[in-house]
Short mmCIF file of C-alpha atoms and ligand atoms in Angstrom, two decimals:
data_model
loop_
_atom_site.label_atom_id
_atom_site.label_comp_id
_atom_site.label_asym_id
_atom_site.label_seq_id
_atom_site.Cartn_x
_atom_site.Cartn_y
_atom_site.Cartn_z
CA UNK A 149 130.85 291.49 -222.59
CA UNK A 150 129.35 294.51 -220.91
CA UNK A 151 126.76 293.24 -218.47
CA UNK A 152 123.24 295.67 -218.43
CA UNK A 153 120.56 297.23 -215.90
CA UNK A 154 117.02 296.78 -216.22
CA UNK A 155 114.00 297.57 -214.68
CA UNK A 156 110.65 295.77 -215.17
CA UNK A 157 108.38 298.27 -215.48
CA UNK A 158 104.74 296.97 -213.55
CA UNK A 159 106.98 294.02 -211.94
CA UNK A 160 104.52 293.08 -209.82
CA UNK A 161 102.55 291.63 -213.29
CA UNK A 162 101.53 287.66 -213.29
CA UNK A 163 103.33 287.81 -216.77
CA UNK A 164 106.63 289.10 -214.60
CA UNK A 165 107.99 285.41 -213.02
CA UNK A 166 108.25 283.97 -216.31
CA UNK A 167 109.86 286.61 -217.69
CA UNK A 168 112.41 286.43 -214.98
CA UNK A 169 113.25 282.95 -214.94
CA UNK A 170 113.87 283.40 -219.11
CA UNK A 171 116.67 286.20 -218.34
CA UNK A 172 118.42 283.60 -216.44
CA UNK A 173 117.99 281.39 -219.22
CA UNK A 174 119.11 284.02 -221.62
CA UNK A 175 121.99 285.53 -219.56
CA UNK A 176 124.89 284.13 -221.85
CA UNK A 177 123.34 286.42 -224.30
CA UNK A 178 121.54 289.64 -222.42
CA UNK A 179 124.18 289.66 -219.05
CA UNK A 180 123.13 291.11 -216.73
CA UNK A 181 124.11 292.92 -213.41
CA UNK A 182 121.16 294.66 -211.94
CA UNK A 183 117.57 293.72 -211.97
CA UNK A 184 114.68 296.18 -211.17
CA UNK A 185 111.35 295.47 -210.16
CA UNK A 186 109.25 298.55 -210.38
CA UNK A 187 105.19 298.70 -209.43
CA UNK A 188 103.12 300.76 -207.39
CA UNK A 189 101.30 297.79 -205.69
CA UNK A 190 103.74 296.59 -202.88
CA UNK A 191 101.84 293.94 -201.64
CA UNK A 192 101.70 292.44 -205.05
CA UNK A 193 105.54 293.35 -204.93
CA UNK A 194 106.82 292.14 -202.26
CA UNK A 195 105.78 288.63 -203.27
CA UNK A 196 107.07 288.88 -206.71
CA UNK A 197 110.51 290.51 -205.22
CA UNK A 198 110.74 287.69 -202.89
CA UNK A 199 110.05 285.40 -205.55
CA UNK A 200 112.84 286.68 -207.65
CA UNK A 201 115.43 286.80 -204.69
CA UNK A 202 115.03 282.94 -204.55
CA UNK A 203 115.24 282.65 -208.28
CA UNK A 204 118.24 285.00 -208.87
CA UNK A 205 120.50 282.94 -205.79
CA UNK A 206 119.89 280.01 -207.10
CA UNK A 207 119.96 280.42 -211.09
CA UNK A 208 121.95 283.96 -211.79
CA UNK A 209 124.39 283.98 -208.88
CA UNK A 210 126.63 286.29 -211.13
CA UNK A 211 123.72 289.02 -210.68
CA UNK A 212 125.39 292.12 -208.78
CA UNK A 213 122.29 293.69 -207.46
CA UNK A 214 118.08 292.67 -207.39
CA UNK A 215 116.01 295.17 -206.25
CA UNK A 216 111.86 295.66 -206.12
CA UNK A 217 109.96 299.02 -205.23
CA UNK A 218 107.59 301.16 -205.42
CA UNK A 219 110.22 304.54 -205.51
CA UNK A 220 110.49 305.52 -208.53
CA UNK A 221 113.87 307.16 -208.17
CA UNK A 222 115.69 304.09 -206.91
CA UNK A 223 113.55 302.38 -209.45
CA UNK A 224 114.99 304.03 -212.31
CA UNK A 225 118.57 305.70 -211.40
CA UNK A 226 121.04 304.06 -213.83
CA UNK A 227 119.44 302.06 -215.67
CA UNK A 228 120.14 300.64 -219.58
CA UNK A 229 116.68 299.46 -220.30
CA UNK A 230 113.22 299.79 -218.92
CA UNK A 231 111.04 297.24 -219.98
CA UNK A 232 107.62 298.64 -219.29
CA UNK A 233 103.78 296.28 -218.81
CA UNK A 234 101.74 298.05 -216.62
CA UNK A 235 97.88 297.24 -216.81
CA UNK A 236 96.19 300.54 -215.37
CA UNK A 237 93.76 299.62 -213.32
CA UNK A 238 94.83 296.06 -213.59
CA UNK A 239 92.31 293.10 -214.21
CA UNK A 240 89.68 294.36 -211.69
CA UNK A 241 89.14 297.61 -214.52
CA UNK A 242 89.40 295.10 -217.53
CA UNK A 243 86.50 293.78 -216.68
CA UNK A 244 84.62 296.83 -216.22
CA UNK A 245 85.86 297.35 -219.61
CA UNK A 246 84.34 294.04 -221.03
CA UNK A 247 81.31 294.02 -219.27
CA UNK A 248 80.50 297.58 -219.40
CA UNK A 249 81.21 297.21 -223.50
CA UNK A 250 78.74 293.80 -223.37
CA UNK A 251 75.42 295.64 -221.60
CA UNK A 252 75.47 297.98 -224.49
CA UNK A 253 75.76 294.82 -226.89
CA UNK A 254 79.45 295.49 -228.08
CA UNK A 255 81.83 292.92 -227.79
CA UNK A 256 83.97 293.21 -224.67
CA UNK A 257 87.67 293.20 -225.10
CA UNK A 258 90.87 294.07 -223.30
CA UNK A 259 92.46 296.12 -226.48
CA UNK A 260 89.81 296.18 -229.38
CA UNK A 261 86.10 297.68 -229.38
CA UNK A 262 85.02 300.10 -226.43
CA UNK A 263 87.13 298.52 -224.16
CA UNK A 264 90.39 298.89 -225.93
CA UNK A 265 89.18 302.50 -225.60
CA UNK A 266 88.43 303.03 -222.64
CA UNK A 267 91.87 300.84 -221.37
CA UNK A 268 93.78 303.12 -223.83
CA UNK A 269 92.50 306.65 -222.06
CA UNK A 270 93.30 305.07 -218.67
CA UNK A 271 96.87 303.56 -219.80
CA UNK A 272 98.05 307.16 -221.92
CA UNK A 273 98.26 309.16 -219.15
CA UNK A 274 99.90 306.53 -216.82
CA UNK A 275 102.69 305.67 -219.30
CA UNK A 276 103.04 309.02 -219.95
CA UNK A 277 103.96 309.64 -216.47
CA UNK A 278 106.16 306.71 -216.09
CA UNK A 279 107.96 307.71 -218.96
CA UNK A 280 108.89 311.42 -217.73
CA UNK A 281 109.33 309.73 -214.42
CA UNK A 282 112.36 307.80 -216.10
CA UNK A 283 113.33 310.16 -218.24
CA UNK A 284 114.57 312.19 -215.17
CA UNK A 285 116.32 309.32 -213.90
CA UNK A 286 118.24 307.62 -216.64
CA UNK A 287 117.75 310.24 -219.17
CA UNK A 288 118.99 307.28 -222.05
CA UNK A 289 117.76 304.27 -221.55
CA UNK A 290 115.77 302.27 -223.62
CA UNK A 291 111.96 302.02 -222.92
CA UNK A 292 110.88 298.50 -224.57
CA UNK A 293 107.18 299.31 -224.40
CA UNK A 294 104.77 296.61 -224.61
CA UNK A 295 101.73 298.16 -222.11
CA UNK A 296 98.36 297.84 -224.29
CA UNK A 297 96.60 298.92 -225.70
CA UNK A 298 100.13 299.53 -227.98
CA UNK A 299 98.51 301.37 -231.07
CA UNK A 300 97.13 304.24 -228.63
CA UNK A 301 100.51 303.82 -226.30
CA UNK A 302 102.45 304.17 -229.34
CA UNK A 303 100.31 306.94 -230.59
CA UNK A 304 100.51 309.05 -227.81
CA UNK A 305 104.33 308.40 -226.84
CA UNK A 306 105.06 309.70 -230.35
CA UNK A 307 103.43 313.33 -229.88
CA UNK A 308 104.75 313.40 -226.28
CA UNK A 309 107.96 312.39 -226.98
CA UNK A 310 108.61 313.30 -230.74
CA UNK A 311 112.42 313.00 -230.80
CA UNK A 312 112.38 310.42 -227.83
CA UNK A 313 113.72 307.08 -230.71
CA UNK A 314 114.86 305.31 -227.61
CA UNK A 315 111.22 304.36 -226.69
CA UNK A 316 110.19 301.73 -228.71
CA UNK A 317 106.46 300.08 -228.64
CA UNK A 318 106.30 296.42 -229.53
CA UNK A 319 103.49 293.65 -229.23
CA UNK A 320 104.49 289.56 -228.98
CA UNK A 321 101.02 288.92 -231.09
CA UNK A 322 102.82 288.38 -234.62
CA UNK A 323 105.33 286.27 -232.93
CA UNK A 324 102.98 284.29 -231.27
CA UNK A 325 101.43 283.70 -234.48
CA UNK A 326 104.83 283.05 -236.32
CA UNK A 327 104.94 280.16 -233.95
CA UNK A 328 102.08 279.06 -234.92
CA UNK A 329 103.30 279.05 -238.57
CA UNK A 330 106.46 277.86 -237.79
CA UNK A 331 104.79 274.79 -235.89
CA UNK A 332 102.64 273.64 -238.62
CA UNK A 333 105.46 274.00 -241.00
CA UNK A 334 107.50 271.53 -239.08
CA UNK A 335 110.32 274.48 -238.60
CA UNK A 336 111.41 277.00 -236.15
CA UNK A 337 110.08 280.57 -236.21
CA UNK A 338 113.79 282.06 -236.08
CA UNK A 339 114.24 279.84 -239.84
CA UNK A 340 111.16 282.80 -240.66
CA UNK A 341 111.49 285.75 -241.83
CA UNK A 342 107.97 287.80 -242.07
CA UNK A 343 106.72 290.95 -244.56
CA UNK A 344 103.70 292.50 -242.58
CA UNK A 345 101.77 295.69 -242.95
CA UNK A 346 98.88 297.15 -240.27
CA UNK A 347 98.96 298.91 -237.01
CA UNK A 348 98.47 297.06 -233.69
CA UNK A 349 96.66 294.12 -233.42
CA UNK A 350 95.42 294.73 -237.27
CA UNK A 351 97.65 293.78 -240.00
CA UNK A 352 98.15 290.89 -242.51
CA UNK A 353 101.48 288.67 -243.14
CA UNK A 354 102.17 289.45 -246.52
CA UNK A 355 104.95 286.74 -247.47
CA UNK A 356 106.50 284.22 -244.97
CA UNK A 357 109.95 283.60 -246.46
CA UNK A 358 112.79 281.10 -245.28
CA UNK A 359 115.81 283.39 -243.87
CA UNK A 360 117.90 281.06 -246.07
CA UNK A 361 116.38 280.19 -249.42
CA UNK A 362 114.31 282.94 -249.35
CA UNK A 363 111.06 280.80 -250.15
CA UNK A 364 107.87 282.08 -249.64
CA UNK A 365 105.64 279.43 -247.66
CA UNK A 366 102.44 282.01 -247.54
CA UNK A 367 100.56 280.07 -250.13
CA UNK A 368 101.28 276.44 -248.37
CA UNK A 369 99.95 278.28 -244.69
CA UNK A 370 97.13 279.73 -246.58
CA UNK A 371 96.48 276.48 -247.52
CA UNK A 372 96.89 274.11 -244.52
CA UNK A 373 94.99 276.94 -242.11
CA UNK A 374 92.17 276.77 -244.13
CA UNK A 375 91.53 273.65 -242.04
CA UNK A 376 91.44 274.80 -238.10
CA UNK A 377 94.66 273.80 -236.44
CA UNK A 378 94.96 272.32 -232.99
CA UNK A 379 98.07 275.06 -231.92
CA UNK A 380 101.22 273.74 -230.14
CA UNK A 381 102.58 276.63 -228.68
CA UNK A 382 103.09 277.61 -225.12
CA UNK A 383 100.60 277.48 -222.18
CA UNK A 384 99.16 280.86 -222.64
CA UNK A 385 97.95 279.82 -225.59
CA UNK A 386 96.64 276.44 -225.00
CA UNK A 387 93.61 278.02 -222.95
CA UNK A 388 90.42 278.14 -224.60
CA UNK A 389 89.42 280.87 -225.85
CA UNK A 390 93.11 281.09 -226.88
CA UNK A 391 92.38 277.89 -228.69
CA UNK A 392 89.03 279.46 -230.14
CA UNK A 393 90.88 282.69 -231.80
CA UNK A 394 93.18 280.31 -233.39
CA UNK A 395 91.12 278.47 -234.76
CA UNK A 396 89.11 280.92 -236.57
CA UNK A 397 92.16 282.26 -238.14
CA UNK A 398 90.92 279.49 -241.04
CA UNK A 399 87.70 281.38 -241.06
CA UNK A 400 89.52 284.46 -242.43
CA UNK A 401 91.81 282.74 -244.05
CA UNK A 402 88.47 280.71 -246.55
CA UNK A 403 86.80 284.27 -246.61
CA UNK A 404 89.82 286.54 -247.66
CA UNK A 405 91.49 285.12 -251.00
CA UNK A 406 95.11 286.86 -249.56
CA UNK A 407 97.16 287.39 -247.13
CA UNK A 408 97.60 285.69 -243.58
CA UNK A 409 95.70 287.41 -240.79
CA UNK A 410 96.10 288.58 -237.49
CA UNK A 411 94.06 287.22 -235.13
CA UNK A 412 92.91 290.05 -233.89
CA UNK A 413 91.41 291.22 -236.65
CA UNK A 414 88.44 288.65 -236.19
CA UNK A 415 86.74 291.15 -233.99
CA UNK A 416 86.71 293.74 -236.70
CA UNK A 417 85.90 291.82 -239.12
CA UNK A 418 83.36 289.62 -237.35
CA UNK A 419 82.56 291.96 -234.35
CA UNK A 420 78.79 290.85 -234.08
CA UNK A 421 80.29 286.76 -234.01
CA UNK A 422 82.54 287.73 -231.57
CA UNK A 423 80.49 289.61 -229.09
CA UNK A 424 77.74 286.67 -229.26
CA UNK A 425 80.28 284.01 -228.23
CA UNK A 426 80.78 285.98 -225.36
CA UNK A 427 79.16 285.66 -221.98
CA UNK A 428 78.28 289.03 -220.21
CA UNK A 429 78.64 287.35 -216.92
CA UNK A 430 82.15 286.05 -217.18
CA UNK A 431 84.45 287.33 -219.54
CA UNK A 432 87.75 286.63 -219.84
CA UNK A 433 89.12 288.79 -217.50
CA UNK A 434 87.06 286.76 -215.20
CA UNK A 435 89.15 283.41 -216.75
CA UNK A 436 92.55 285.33 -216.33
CA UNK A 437 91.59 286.35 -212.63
CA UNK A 438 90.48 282.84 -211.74
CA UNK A 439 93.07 280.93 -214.30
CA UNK A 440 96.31 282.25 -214.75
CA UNK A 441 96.91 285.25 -212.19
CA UNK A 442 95.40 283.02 -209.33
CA UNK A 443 97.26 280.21 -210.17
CA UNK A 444 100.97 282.27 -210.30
CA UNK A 445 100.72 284.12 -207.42
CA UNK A 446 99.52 280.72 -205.82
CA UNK A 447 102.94 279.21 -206.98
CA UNK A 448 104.92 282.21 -206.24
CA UNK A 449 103.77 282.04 -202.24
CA UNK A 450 104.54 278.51 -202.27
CA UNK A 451 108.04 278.74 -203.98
CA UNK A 452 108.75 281.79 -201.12
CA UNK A 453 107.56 279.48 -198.11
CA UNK A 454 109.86 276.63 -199.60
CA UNK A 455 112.50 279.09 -199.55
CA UNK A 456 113.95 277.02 -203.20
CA UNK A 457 113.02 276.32 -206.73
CA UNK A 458 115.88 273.90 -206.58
CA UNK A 459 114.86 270.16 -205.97
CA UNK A 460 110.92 270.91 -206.12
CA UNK A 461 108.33 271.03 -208.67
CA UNK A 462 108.87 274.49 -209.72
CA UNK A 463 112.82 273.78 -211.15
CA UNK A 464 113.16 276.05 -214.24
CA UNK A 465 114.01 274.02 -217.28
CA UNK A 466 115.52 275.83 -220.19
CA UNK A 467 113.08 276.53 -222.70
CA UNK A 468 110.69 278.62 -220.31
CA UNK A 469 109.52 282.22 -220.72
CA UNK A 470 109.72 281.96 -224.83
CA UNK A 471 106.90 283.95 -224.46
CA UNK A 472 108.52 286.97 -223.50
CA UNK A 473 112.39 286.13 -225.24
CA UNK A 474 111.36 288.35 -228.41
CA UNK A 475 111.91 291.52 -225.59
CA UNK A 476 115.79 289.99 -224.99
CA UNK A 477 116.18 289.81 -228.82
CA UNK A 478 115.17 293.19 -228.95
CA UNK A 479 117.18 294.64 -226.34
CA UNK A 480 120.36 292.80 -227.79
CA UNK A 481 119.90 294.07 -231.47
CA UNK A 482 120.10 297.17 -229.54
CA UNK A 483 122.99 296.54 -227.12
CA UNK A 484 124.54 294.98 -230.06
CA UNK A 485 123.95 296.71 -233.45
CA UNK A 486 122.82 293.53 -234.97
CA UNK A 487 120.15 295.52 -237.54
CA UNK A 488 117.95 292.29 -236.66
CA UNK A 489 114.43 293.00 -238.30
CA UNK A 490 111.66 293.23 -235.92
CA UNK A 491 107.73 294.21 -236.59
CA UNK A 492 107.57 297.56 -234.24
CA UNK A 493 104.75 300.07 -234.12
CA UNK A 494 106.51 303.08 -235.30
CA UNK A 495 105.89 306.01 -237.28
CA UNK A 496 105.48 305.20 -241.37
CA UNK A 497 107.40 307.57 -242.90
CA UNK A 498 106.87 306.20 -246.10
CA UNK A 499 107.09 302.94 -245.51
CA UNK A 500 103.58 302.59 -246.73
CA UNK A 501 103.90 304.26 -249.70
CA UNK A 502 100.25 305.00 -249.52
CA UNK A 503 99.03 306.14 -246.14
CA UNK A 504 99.98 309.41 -244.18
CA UNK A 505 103.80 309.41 -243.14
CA UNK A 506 102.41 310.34 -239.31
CA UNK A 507 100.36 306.71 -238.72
CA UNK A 508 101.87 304.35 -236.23
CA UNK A 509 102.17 301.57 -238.35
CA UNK A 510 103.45 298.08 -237.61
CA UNK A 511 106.04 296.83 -240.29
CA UNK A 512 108.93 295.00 -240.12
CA UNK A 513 111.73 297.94 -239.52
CA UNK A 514 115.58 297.18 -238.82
CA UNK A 515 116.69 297.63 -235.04
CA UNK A 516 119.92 298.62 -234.17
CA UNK A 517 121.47 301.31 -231.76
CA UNK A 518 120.71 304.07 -233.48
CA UNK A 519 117.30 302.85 -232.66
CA UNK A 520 113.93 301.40 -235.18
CA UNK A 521 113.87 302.17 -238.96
CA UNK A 522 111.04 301.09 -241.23
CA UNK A 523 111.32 298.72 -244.19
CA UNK A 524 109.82 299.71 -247.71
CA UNK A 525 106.42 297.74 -247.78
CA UNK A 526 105.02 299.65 -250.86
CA UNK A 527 101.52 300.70 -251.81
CA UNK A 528 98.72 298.50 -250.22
CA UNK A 529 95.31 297.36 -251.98
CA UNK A 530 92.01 299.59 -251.10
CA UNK A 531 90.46 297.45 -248.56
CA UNK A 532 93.42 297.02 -246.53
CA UNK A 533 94.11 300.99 -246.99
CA UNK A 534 90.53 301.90 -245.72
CA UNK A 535 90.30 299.53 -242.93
CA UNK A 536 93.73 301.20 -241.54
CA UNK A 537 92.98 304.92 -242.46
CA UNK A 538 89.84 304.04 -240.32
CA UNK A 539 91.54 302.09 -237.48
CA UNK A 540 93.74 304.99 -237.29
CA UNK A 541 91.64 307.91 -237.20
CA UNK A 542 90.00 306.11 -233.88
CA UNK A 543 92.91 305.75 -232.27
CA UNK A 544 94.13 309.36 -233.59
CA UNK A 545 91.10 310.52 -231.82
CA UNK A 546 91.29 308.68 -228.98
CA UNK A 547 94.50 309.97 -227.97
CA UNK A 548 93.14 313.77 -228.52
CA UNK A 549 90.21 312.59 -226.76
CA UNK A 550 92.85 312.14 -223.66
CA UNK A 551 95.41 314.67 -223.77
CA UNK A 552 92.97 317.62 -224.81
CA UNK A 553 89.99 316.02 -222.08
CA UNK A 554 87.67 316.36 -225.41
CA UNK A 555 84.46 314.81 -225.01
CA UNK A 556 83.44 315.53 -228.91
CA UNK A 557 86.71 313.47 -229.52
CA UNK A 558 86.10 310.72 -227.45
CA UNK A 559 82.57 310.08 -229.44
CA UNK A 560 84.27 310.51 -232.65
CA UNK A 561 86.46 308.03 -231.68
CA UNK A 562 84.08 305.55 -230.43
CA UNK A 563 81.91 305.78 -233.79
CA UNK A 564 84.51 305.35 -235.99
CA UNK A 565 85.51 301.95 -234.17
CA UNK A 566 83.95 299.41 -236.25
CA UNK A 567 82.79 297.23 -233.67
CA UNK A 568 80.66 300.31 -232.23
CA UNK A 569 79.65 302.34 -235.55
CA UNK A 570 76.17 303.75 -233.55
CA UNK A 571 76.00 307.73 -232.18
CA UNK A 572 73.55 307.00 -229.59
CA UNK A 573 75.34 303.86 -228.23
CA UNK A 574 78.84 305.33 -228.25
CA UNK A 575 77.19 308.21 -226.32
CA UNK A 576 75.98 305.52 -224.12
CA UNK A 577 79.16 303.82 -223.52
CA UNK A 578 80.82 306.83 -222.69
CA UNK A 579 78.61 307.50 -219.94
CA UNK A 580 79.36 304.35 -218.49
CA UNK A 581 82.65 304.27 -218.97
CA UNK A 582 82.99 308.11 -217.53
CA UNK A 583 81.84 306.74 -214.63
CA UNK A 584 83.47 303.86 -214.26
CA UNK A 585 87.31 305.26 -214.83
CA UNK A 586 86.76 308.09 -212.90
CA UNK A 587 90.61 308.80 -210.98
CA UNK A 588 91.90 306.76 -213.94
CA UNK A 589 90.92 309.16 -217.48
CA UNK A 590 91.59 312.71 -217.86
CA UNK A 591 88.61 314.39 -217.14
CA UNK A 592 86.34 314.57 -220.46
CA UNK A 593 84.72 318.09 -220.96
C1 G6P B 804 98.66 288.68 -226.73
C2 G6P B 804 98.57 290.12 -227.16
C3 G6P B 804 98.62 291.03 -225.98
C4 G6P B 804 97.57 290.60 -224.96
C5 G6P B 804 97.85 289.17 -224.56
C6 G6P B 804 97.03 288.58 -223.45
O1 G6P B 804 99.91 288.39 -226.26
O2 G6P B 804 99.55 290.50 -228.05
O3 G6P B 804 98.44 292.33 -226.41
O4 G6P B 804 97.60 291.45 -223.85
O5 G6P B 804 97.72 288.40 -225.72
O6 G6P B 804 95.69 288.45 -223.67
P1 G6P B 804 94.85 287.69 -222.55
O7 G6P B 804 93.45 287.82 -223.02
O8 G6P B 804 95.31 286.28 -222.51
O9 G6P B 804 95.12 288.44 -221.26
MN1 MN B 805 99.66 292.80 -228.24
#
């Protein structure tokens, strides 16, 4: 079996440990013999690198080579896949985003609303960058991008890189969510087999059939999520507000009379809900700084000054990092021509038969190595169409907005985003945010 080289794209991420210790649980399947950890935060690397060196000895022995850096040559010189999640700006700018959003009474969020926006004009140009960067280093890899905000990422890496099919965007959201569907159905989610329609983070499951009998078990989840659900999934997931989006999934599910939702399309459809459950003063980028990225770098120093994962606390059992196995699947439909079907973000070309071929649509599409292909969905009802011809146009604009520097875009953007809708408060918000990513956006003229 031909063993692969990867690099992690923003390795240094609190999402990256998890992800590491599930390629050693994956490696009879995705072998591999060189591991790259790329960021350009060292400090922040060195203890994820170190981190990895312990993990690697001990559980992928077999591994030829582990690397982490911040050079982007030795970074991405023969490599087979780059698996890129880089937050520009990181948390510290998320929150600006959220909070920044909140003061002019929209709702704060990392990849919806005003501060999807204003993480999308910051993240464009960075991926952008990265992507050229690699292209002159491994000039055929595969780019498994999953950086957010992915329907603005995906936007703009198709008019960078028209003929580029070896970048692919993806998001975990609809697997996460197939989980969820899976759980309450007493199954597992690879027994699934989903039809979907929407862009990022806004489209609707349109049938959930059995891979083997080819029953449809929509109606049965329409009915039992009409109650809220107390989710079993993984950790992520189990925090609260986590907790809270799932649970208003039954919300949509009593006032929509079709369809399965996903979840983040309670802030469109409920934006003025959402923002009031939110508090100004502590958003959750404030939970995720405090929660989850405190408490893994916390485990990651301790692991280094034990020197072992072996024998203490922090053993890796063999069901960890599910989270992030959908990338391996993808990556070995690839590596092996399986023509698995996968919902990507890629362009429609008629795959819904009603909306413009150009939109960055997420459907279910056939991966192989020859790259992502969309599946027929067909023509979709009038609401559905409108709320995506909308949805798109924003993120249409916001990508102009960034690669022309347009500040006529950027508003146009803003007002067409349905959790902003007002001219003099988008004009607001872009003052603010000007401001506030200054070093990170394109200048806006
Ligand atoms: C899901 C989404 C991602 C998002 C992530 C984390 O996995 O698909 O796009 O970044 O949740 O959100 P959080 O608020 O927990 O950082
Ligand atoms: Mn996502």
């Amino acid at each position: 079996m031909k063993k692969y080289s990867i690099c992690i794209v923003g390795g240094a991420s609190r999402y990256t440990p998890d992800m590491l210790a599930m390629l050693c649980n994956q490696k009879d399947r995705f072998p591999l013999k060189k591991i790259v950890l790329y960021d350009n935060e060292s400090e922040r690397q060195n203890i994820v690198g170190k981190y990895a060196e312990i993990l690697f000895k001990e559980y992928y022995p077999e591994l030829e080579e582990i690397i982490y850096t911040t050079d982007e040559k030795e970074a991405f010189k023969d490599i087979d896949f780059a698996l890129m999640q880089i937050r520009a700006g990181r948390l510290k700018m998320r929150e600006k985003d959220e909070k920044i959003s909140l003061k002019h009474e929209c709702l704060g969020q990392e990849t919806c609303g005003p501060g999807g926006f204003a993480y999308g004009l910051r993240s464009v140009p960075a991926v952008i960058n990265l992507i050229k960067s690699i292209r002159t280093y491994s000039s055929e890899c595969w780019i498994l991008n999953y950086s957010n905000p992915a329907a603005i990422v995906a936007e703009a890496t198709k008019r960078v890189f028209p003929s580029d099919y070896r970048i692919i965007n993806i998001c975990d959201m609809p697997i996460a969510i197939m989980d969820i569907y899976a759980s309450v159905l007493g199954l597992k989610r690879r027994d699934l087999e989903p039809k979907y329609f929407g862009l990022n983070h806004f489209g609707w499951f349109t049938h959930i059939l059995n891979k083997k009998t080819g029953e449809d078990y929509l109606p049965k989840l329409r009915e039992i999520l009409k109650t809220p659900v107390d989710v079993q999934t993984e950790p992520l997931f189990k925090e609260p507000s986590w907790k809270a989006t799932f649970e208003f999934m039954s919300q949509m599910i009593n006032d929509y009379d079709e369809y399965l939702p996903n979840t983040y399309l309670q802030y469109y459809l409920y934006p003025n809900k959402m923002r009031d459950k939110e508090n100004p003063e502590y958003t959750r980028a404030n939970e995720v700084i405090d929660g989850n990225e405190k408490e893994t770098y916390g485990r990651l120093r301790e692991i280094i000054s034990l020197g072992k994962i072996r024998g203490t606390k922090y053993e890796i059992t063999s069901d960890v990092g599910c989270h992030a196995e959908y990338i391996v699947d993808l990556a070995t439909a690839i590596a092996n021509n399986t023509n698995e079907i996968f919902l990507t973000i890629t362009e429609n070309n008629g795959a819904i038969q009603n909306v413009s071929s150009g939109m960055m649509v997420e459907v279910p599409c056939r991966v192989g190595s020859n790259g992502v292909e969309p599946l027929a969905v067909g023509s979709i009802p009038t609401f559905y169409k409108g709320l995506m011809e909308n949805q798109y146009a924003y993120e249409k604009l916001s990508v102009d907005a960034c690669l022309e520097g347009s500040y006529q875009k950027a508003l146009q953007a803003l007002v067409l985003n349905r959790t902003v809708v007002n001219t003099n408060i988008a004009k607001e918000l872009l003052e603010d945010l000007m401001e506030a990513n200054k070093g990170y956006w394109n200048e806006l003229r």
